[in-house]
Structure formats: structure tokens, C-alpha cells
Tab-separated table of C-alpha atoms and ligand atoms in Angstrom:
chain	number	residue	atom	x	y	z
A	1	UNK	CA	0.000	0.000	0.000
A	2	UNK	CA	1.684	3.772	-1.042
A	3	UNK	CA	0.864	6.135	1.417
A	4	UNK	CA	0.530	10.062	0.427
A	5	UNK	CA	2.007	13.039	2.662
A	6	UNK	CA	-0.984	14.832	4.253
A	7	UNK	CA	-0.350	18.035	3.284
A	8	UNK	CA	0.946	18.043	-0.922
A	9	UNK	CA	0.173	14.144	-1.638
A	10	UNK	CA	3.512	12.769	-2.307
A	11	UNK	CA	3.778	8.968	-2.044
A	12	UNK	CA	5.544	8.813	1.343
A	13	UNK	CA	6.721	5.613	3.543
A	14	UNK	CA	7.697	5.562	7.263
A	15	UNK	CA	11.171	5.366	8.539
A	16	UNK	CA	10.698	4.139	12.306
A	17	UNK	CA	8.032	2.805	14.003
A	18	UNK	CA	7.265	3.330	17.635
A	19	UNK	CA	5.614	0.166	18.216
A	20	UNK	CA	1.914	-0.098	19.634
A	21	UNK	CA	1.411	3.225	21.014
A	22	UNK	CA	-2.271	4.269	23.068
A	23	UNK	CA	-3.845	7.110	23.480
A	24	UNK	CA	-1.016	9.700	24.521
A	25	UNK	CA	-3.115	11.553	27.162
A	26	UNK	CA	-5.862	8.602	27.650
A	27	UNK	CA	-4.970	8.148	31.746
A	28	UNK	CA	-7.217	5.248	32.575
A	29	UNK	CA	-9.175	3.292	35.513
A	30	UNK	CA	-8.221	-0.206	35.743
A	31	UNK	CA	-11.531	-1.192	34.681
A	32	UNK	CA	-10.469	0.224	31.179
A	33	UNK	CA	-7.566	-1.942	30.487
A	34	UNK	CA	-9.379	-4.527	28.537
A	35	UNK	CA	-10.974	-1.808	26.404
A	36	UNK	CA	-7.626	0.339	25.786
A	37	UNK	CA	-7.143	1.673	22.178
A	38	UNK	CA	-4.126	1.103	20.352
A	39	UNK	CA	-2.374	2.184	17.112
A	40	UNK	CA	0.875	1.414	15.321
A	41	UNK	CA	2.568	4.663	15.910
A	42	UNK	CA	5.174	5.387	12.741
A	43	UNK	CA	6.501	8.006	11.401
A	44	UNK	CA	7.401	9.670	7.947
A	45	UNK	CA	9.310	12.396	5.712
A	46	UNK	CA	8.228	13.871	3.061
A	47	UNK	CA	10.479	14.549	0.732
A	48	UNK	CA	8.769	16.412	-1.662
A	49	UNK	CA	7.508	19.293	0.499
A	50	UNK	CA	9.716	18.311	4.030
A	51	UNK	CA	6.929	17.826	5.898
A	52	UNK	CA	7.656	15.466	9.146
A	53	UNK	CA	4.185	13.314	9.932
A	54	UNK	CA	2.507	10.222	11.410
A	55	UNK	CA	1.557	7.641	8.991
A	56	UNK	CA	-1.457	7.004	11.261
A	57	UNK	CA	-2.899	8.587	13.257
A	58	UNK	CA	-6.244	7.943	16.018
A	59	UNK	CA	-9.881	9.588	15.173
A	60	UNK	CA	-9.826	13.245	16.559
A	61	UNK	CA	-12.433	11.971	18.999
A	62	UNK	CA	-10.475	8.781	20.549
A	63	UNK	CA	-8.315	12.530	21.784
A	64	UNK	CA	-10.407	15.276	21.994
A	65	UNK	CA	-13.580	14.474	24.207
A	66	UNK	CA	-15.725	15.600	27.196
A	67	UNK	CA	-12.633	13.708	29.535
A	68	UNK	CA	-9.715	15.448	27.676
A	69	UNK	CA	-6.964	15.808	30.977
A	70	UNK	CA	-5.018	18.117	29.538
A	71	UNK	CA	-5.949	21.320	31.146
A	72	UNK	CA	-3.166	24.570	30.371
A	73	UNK	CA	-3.700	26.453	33.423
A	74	UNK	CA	-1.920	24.022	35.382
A	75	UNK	CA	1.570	25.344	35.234
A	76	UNK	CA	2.173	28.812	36.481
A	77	UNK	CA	4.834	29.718	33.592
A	78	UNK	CA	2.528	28.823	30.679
A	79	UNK	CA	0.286	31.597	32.473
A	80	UNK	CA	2.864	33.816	32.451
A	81	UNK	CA	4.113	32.198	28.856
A	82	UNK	CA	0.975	33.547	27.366
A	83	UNK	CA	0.323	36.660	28.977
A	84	UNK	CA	3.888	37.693	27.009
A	85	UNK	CA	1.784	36.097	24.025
A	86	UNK	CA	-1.353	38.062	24.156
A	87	UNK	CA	0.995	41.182	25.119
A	88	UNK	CA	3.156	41.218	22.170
A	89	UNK	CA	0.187	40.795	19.888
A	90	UNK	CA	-1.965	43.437	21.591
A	91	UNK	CA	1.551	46.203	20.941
A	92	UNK	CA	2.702	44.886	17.415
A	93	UNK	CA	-0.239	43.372	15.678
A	94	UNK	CA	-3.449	44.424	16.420
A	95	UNK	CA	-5.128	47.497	14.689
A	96	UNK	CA	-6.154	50.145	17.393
A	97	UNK	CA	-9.723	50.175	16.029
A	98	UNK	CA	-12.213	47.468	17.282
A	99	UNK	CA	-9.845	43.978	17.240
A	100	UNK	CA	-10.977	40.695	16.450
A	101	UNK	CA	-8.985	38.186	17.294
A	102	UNK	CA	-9.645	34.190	17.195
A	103	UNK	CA	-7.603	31.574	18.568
A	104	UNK	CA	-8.225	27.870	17.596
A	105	UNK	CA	-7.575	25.169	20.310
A	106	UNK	CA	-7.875	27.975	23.007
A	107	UNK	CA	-8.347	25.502	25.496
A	108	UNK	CA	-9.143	26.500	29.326
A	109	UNK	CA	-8.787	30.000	27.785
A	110	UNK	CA	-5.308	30.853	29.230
A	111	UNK	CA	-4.407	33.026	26.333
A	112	UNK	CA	-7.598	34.660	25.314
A	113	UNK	CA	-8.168	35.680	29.273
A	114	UNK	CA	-5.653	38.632	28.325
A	115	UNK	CA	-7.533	39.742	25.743
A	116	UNK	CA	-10.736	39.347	27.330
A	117	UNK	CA	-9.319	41.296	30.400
A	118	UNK	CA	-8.544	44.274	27.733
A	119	UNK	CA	-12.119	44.475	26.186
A	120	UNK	CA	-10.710	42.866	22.727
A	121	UNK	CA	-13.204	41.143	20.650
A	122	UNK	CA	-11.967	37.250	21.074
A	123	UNK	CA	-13.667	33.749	19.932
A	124	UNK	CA	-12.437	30.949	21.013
A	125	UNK	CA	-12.556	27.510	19.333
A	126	UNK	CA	-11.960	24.677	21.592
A	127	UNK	CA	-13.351	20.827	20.550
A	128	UNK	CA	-12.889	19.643	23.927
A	129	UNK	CA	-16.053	20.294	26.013
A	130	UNK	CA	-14.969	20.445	29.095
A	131	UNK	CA	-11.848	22.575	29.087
A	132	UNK	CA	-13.949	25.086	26.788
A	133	UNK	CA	-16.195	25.460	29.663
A	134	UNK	CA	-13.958	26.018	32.004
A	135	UNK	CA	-13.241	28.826	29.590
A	136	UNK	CA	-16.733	30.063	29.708
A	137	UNK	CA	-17.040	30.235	33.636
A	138	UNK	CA	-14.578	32.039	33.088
A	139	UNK	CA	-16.303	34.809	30.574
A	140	UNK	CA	-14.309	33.554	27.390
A	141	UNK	CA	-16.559	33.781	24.433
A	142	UNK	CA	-15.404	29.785	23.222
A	143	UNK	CA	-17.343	27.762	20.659
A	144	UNK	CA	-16.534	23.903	20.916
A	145	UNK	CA	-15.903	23.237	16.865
A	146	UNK	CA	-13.119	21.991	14.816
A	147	UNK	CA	-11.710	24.649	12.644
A	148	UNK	CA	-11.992	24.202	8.923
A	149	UNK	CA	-12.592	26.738	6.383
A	150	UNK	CA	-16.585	26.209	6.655
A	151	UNK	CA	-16.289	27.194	10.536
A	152	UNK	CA	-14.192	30.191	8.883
A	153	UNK	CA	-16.863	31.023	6.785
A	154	UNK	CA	-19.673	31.001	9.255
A	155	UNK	CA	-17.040	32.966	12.273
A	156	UNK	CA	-16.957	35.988	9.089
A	157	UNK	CA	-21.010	36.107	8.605
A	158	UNK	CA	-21.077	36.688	12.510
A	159	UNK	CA	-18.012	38.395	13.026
A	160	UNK	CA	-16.328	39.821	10.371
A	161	UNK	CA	-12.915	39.167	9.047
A	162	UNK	CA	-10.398	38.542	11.817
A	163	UNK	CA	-7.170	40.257	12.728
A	164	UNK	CA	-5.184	37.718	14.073
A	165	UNK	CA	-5.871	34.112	14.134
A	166	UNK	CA	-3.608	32.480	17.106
A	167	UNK	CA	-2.989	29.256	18.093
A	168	UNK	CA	-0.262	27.164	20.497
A	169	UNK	CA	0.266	23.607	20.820
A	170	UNK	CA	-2.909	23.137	18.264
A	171	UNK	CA	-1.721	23.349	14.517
A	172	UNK	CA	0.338	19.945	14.917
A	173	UNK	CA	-2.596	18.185	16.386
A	174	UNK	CA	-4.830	18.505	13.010
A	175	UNK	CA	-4.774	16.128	10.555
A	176	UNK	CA	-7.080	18.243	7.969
A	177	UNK	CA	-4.161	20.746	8.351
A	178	UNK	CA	-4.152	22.041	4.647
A	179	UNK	CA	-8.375	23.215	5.713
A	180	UNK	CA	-7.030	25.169	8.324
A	181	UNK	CA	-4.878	26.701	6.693
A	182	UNK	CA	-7.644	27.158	3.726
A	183	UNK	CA	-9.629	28.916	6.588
A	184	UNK	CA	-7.107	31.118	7.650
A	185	UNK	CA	-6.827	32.507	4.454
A	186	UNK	CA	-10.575	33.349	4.661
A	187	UNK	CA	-10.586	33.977	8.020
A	188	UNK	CA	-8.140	36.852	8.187
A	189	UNK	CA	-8.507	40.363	7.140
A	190	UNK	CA	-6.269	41.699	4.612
A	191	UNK	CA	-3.661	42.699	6.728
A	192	UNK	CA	-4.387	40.259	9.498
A	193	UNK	CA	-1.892	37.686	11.020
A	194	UNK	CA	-1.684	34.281	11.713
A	195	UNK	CA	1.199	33.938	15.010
A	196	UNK	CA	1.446	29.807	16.057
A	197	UNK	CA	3.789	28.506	17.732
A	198	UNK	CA	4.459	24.460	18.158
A	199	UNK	CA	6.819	22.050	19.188
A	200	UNK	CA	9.850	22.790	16.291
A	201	UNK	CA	11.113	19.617	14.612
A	202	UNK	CA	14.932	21.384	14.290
A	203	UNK	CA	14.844	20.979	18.090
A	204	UNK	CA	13.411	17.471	18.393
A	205	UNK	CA	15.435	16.142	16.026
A	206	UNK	CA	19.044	18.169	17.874
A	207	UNK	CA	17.611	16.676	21.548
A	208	UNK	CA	16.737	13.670	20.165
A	209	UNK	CA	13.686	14.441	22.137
A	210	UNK	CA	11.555	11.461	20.642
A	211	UNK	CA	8.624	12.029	23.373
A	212	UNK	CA	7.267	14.957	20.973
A	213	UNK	CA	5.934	12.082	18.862
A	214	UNK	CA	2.877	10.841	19.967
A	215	UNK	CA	-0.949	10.555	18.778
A	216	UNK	CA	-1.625	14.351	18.876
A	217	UNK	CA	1.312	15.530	16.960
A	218	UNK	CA	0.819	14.306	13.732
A	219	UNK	CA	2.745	17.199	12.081
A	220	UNK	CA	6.367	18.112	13.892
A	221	UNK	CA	7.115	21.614	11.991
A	222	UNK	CA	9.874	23.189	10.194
A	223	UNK	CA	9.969	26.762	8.505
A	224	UNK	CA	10.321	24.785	5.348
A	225	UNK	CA	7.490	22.417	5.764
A	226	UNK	CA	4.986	25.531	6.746
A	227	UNK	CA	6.401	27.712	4.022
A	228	UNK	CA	5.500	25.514	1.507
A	229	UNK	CA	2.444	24.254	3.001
A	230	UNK	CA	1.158	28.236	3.175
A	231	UNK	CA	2.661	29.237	0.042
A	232	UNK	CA	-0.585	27.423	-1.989
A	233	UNK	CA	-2.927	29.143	-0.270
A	234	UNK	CA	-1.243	32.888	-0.865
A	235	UNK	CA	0.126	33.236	2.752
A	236	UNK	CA	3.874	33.567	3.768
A	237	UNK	CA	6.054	33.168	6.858
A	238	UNK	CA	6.988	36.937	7.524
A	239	UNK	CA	8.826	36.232	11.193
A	240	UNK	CA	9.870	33.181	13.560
A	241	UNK	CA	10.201	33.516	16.931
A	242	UNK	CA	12.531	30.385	18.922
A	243	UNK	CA	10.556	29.576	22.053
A	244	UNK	CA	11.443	27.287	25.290
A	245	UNK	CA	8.277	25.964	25.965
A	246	UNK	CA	7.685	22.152	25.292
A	247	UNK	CA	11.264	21.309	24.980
A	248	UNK	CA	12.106	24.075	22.494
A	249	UNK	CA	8.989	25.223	20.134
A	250	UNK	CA	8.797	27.487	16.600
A	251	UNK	CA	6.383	30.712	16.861
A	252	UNK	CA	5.954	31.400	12.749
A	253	UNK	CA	4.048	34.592	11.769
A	254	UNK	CA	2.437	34.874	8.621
A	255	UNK	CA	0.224	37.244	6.479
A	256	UNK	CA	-0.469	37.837	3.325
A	257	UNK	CA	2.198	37.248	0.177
A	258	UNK	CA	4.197	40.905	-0.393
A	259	UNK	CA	2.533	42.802	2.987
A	260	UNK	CA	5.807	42.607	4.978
A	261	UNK	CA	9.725	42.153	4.279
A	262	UNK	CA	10.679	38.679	6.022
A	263	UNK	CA	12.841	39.391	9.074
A	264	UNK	CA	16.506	38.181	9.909
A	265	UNK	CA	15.137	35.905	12.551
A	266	UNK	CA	13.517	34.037	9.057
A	267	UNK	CA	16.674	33.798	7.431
A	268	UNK	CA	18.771	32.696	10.411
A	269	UNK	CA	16.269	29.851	10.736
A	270	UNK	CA	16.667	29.186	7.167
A	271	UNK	CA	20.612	28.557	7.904
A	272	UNK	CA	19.914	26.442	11.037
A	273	UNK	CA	17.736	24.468	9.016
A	274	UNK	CA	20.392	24.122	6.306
A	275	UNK	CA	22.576	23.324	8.986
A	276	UNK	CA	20.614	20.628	10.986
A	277	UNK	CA	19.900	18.843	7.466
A	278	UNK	CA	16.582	18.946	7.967
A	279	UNK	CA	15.559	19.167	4.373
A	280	UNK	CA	17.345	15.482	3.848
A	281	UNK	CA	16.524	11.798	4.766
A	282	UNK	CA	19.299	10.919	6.179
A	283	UNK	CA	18.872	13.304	9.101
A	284	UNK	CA	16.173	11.001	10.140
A	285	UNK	CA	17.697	7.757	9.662
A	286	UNK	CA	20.401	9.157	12.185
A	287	UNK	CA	17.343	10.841	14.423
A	288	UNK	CA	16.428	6.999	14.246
A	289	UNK	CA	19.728	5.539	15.331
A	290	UNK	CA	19.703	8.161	18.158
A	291	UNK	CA	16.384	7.212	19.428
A	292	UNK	CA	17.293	3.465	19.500
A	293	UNK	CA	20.401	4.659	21.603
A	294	UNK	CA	18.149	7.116	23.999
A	295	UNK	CA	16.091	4.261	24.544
A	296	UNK	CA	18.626	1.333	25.713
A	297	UNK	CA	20.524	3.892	27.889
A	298	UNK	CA	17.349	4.779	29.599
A	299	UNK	CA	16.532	1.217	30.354
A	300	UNK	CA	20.102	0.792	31.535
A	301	UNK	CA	20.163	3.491	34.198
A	302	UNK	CA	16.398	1.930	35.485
A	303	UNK	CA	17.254	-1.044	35.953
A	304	UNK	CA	20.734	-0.150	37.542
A	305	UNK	CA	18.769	2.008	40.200
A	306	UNK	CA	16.310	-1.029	40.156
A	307	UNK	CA	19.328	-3.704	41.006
A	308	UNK	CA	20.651	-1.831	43.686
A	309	UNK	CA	17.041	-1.763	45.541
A	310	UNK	CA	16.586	2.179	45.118
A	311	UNK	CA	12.494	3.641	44.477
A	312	UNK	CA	12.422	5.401	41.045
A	313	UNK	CA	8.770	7.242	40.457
A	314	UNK	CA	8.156	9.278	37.501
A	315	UNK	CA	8.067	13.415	37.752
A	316	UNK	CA	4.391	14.884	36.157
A	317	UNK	CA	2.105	11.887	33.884
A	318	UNK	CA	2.831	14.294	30.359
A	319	UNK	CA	1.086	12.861	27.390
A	320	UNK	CA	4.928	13.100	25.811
A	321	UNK	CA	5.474	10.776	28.495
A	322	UNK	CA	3.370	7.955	26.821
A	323	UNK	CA	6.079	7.666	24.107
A	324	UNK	CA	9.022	7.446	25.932
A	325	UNK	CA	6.876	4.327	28.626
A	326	UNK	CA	5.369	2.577	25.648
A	327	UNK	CA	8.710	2.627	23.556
A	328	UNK	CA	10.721	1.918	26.086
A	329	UNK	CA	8.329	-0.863	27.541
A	330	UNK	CA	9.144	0.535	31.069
A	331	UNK	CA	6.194	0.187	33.543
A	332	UNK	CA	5.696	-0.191	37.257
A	333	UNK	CA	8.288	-2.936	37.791
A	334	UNK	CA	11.070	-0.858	37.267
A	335	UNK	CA	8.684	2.949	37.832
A	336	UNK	CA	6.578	2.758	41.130
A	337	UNK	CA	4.275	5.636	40.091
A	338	UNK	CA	4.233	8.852	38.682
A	339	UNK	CA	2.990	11.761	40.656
A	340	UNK	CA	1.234	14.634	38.869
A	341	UNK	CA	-0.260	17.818	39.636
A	342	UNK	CA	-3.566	17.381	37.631
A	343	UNK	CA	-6.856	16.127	39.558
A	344	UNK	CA	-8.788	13.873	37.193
A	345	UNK	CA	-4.909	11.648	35.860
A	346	UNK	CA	-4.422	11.250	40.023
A	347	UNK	CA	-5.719	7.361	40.457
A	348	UNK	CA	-5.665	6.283	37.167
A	349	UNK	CA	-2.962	4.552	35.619
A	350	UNK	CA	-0.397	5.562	32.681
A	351	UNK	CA	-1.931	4.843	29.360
A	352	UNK	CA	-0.041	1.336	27.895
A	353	UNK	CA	1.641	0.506	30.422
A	354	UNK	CA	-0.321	1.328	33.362
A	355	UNK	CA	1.618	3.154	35.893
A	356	UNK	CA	-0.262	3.999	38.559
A	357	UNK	CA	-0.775	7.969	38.787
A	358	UNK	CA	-0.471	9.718	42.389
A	359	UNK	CA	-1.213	12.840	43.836
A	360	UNK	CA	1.794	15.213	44.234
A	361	UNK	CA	1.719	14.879	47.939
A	362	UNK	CA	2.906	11.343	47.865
A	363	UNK	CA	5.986	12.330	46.165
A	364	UNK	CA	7.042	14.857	48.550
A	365	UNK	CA	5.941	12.044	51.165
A	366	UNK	CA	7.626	8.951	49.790
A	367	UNK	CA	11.455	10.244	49.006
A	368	UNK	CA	11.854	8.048	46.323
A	369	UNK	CA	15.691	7.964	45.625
A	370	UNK	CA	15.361	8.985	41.982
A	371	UNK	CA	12.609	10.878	40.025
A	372	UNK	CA	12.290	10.613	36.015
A	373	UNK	CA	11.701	13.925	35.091
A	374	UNK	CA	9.145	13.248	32.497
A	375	UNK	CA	7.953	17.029	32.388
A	376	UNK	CA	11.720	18.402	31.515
A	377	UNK	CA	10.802	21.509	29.352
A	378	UNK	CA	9.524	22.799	33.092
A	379	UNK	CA	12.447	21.932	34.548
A	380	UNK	CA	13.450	25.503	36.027
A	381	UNK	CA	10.017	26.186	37.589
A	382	UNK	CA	10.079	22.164	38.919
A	383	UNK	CA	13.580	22.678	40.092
A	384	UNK	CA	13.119	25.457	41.986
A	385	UNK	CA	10.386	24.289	43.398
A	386	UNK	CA	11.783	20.913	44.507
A	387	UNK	CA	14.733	22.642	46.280
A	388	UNK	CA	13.679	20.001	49.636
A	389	UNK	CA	14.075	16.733	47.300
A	390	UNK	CA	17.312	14.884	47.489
A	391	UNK	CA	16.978	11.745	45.639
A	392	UNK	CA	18.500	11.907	42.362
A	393	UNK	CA	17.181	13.262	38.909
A	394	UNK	CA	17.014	11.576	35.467
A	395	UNK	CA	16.445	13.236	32.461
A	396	UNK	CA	16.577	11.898	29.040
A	397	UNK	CA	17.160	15.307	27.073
A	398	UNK	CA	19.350	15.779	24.695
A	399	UNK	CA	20.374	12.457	26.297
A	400	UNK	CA	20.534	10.242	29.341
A	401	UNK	CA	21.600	11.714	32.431
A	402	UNK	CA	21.756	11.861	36.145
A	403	UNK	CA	21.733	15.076	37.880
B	501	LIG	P1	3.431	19.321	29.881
B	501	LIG	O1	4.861	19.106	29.627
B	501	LIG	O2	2.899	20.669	29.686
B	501	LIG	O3	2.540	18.305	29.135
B	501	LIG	P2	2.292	17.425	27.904
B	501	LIG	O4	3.460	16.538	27.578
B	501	LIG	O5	1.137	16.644	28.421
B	501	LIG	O6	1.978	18.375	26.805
B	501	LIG	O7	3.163	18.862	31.401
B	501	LIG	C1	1.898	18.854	31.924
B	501	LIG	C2	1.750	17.748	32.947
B	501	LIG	O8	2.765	17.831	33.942
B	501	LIG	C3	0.439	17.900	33.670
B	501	LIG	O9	-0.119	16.605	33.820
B	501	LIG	C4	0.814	18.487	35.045
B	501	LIG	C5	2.198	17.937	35.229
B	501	LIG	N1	3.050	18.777	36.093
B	501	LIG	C6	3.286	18.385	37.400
B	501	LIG	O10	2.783	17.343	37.867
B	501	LIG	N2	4.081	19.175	38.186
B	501	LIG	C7	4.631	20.331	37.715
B	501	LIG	O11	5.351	21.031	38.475
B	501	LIG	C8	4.388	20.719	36.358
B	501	LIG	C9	4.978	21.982	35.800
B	501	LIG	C10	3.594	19.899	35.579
């Protein structure tokens, strides 16, 4: 069977496989074992238009449902993350004369809350029930849709034409990418802007950081892949802007062909790019090698803390997690349990391999003697604020360590 690239319809093939892979973020009771969803998780390259994808990929709804756990407001730097956001759009992009601004996975409305706070028209568009309405307890106008250029359509009847369409962490999830970008096209006014930012595929492929693969991301991005995938639709990249969250993530800003001279920042990502190789196959087959290598030290250092009788329990139950466990095969014989911060993962168990999930209390109770740091791209804020624990650290990015 060919398969064809998602976004120009190249014949494309996969290059590594990830083994049977659940649902990234689909925490379970055990009552759900029997009844847990699997895929063959594998990925692919095209090399006619660069584009980085999943050859499969689960039914938006086995992710995006009434029990979606991922919830945004839970750390207190993303808050801060996208108040800068909303900020830096409000001073360089909006006009001065009645906004509009929509963002598309807006989620428990963390972003739009700053514009909402300044009077600026906003719409959200969030297909998860239940973290939309958190966003409207909240007073954050949110519709729970999937974006396409018919929702486009009917947000200009009601609206008019919108001056910035935003987005973070939510462009890679969508499989019917090319009618999102169709509807951002006639979704924005003429001079209007389309700022994203998601988890950049230069950085997973320098870390090695294989745990940005999973279910939801069936797109990793480069400037190439988004150029081209824009360029059909009349739109262009006009700025990038590096960011640290998840890991190391891309913020691309677009508008319409000719409007605005590209920036530096666009050509210096051009030269990384050239740099990294990220335009050729063989990058990947070495990204591939790597990963194999990530994953047998990792096991190594487990079971070494494992021989010599010390605890190991994992640091925050992250859907990126669920690569790295499933992968890896590592589950509660050599990780007791993971502790996380979130309310409705705390009693269930890991998706796959069904680690049981525990309040954060028990890990400041239980001293384990080592802690995976599964949520590493918080690593500062965690750090800080585990100044009291003493055990050891393991991290797996850009490669296995102890700390
Ligand atoms: P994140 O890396 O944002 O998630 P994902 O890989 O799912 O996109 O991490 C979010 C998860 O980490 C969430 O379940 C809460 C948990 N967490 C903690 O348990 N403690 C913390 O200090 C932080 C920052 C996150």
C-alpha cells in the first residue's frame, strides 16, 4: 500500500516505528484496560515538500472528548508564557480600532483571558467540552468546533474578518491541516496575522527528544514544511520567533504574500535548518539511530537504580510521556508511580503501560531515591520548586543523564 504526505500528496513511507502506542493523554481506571485503544505509531518524511508526519494517526475523537486531561492552566509559567503572548500581539499586531482576534484550540482559555481582560473582541474555538467550559465560567466567548474553512466562513457572517488568528500547541494536532490553513486565508482580514507557535522539529530532532511524537502531533514543523504548506494558499512566513516551551517550540508569523519584508530571525532559521539537514533523509535515519540509543541507555540506568534496591517514580504523567513508557516498555516494575499535579490523571494509571498515577503529595511524602523527570521543558520552575528533594534526577534530554 503507497501512502501520500498529508499536506501536498507525495507517495511517502515511514522510517521508524514506535511500536503499539495508546492514546497519549488517555490516563485510565483499571476497569479500562481490557478496552484500551491502540495504534501502530510510525513516522514519515516527506520529501517532496519536508513535511515530518505520522503515517497514522487515532480519530480526533479517541483525543479530543468531554474527559480530555489536559488542562493549560496548570503550570504557572505557561500563564505567564501567554500573557507575554497576548501582550506582544496586543503592541505589534493588532489594529487600534475594534480587534478581532480568534484563537483555535484555546483551550481553558489561558491566552484569550488577556484579551478578554482588555475588552478585545476574542472567539475561542476549543473541541474539547470540558476545558472550553472552564473557559466560559470564566467569561471567554469559546465555541466547541473543529476549525476548517466552513467554521471560517460562518465565524466571518457573525463576526467579520479577523485580525489575528492564534494558536499554540494546536496546529500539529490537526490532521485536515491544509483546511485550516484554507480557513485562515478566509478567516483573516487583509492585513491580518496568523502567530502559532508548536513544538519545532529542528529541536526534536538536535535533543533527540523522541517524546514529541505521539498521537496528537501528527505534524512536527519546520519553517520549510509551513512555508510551503502556506505558500498554496497565498500566505507567507513573515517572522519566527525560537521559544522554550515544550522542549524548544517554533512561533511562525504569517500574512499575506508581499505585505511585509521577512525578518533576519527568518533567514537565520533558514541557515539552522540548512545546517541541521533537515531538508534530507538521512537526518532522520540518524534521528532513528539516536532514538534506538536514547532508549537502551534509559533502560540501563532503570534497571541499575532497580538492582541496587533504590524507588524510582516518575516526575508529572505528560502525554509526551506515553512515548518514551510505551517505547521503552518501562512500567511499574522498574517505575513505582508517577505523581502529577492534575486532579482527574491522580488514580488512574499511565496509558499502555499502566503506571499507577499519584497525587503530588505522595511524592514529597515517599522520598523516592530517583525521580524521572518526564515534564523536563519545566524543569526551572520544577527545580526550583523541589529545592527540599534529594533523591537523584534523570532526564533523558538531549540524552541520558543523572543530575
Ligand atoms: P506538559 O509538559 O505541559 O505536558 P504534555 O506533555 O502533556 O503536553 O506537562 C503537563 C503535565 O505535567 C500535567 O499533567 C501536570 C504535570 N506537572 C506536574 O505534575 N508538576 C509540575 O510542576 C508541572 C509543571 C507539571
Amino acid at each position: 500500500m503507497t501512502n501520500s504526505c498529508r499536506i501536498c500528496g507525495a507517495p511517502i513511507a515511514p522510517f521508524m516505528s514506535f511500536g503499539e502506542q495508546p492514546i497519549a493523554n488517555g490516563f485510565l481506571p483499571q476497569s479500562e484496560f481490557a478496552r484500551e485503544y491502540f495504534f501502530e505509531m510510525a513516522v514519515c518524511f516527506c520529501e517532496a515538500c519536508t513535511m515530518f508526519q505520522l503515517l497514522e494517526q487515532p480519530a480526533p475523537e479517541q483525543m479530543f472528548h468531554e474527559h480530555y486531561a489536559f488542562f493549560s492552566g496548570t503550570s504557572r509559567l505557561m500563564t505567564e508564557h501567554f500573557r507575554l503572548f497576548a501582550e506582544e500581539v496586543i503592541a505589534n499586531h493588532l489594529p487600534k480600532e475594534n480587534p478581532f482576534v480568534v484563537e483555535i484550540g484555546s483551550n481553558d482559555g489561558i491566552m484569550l483571558q488577556n484579551f478578554k481582560a482588555q475588552g478585545i473582541r476574542h472567539l475561542g474555538i476549543e473541541p474539547s467540552a470540558n476545558v472550553a467550559a472552564v473557559a466560559r465560567e470564566k467569561g471567554i466567548n469559546t465555541v466547541s468546533k473543529f476549525f476548517s474553512k466552513e467554521t471560517a466562513k460562518e465565524i466571518v457572517a457573525e463576526h467579520g474578518h479577523a485580525d489575528a488568528f492564534l494558536a499554540a500547541n494546536c496546529m500539529c494536532h490537526i490532521p485536515t491541516f491544509r483546511s485550516v490553513v484554507a480557513g485562515i486565508a478566509e478567516l483573516l482580514s487583509d492585513n491580518g496575522v496568523a502567530i502559532f507557535e508548536d513544538p519545532y522539529l529542528g529541536d526534536v530532532i538536535e535533543n533527540t527528544s523522541y517524546d514529541q511524537i505521539y498521537d496528537e502531533h501528527v505534524f512536527l514543523f519546520s519553517l520549510s514544511s509551513i512555508r510551503r504548506a502556506f505558500s498554496e494558499y497565498g500566505l507567507e512566513v513573515f517572522d519566527v520567533a525560537p521559544q522554550e516551551t515544550h522542549g524548544g517550540s517554533m512561533r511562525f508569523y504569517i500574512g499575506r504574500q508581499g505585505r511585509r519584508a521577512p525578518s533576519t530571525r527568518v533567514q537565520e532559521l533558514e541557515a539552522r535548518e540548512d545546517r541541521i539537514g533537515l531538508q534530507h533523509k538521512g537526518t532522520y535515519l540518524k534521528f532513528k539511530s539516536n532514538v534506538e540509543h536514547s532508549r537502551s541507555e534509559l533502560v540501563r540506568v532503570l534497571k541499575e537504580f532497580k538492582a541496587a534496591g533504590k524507588r524510582v517514580v516518575g516526575y508529572a504523567a505528560t502525554s509526551k510521556s506515553t512515548t518514551i513508557l510505551n517505547y521503552c516498555k518501562i512500567g511499574p516494575e522498574l517505575i513505582d508511580y508517577i505523581s502529577d499535579t492534575t486532579p482527574i490523571k491522580q488514580g488512574k494509571f499511565s496509558p499502555g503501560m499502566h503506571i499507577p498515577v499519584r497525587a503530588y503529595e505522595e511524592f514529597q511524602r515517599s522520598h523516592p531515591e530517583a525521580a524521572l523527570l518526564f515534564a523536563y521543558n519545566h524543569q526551572k520552575e520544577i527545580f526550583a520548586k523541589e529545592k527540599e528533594y534529594h533523591g537523584q534526577w534523570i532526564l533523558f534530554v538531549p540524552e541520558v543523564h543523572i543530575r
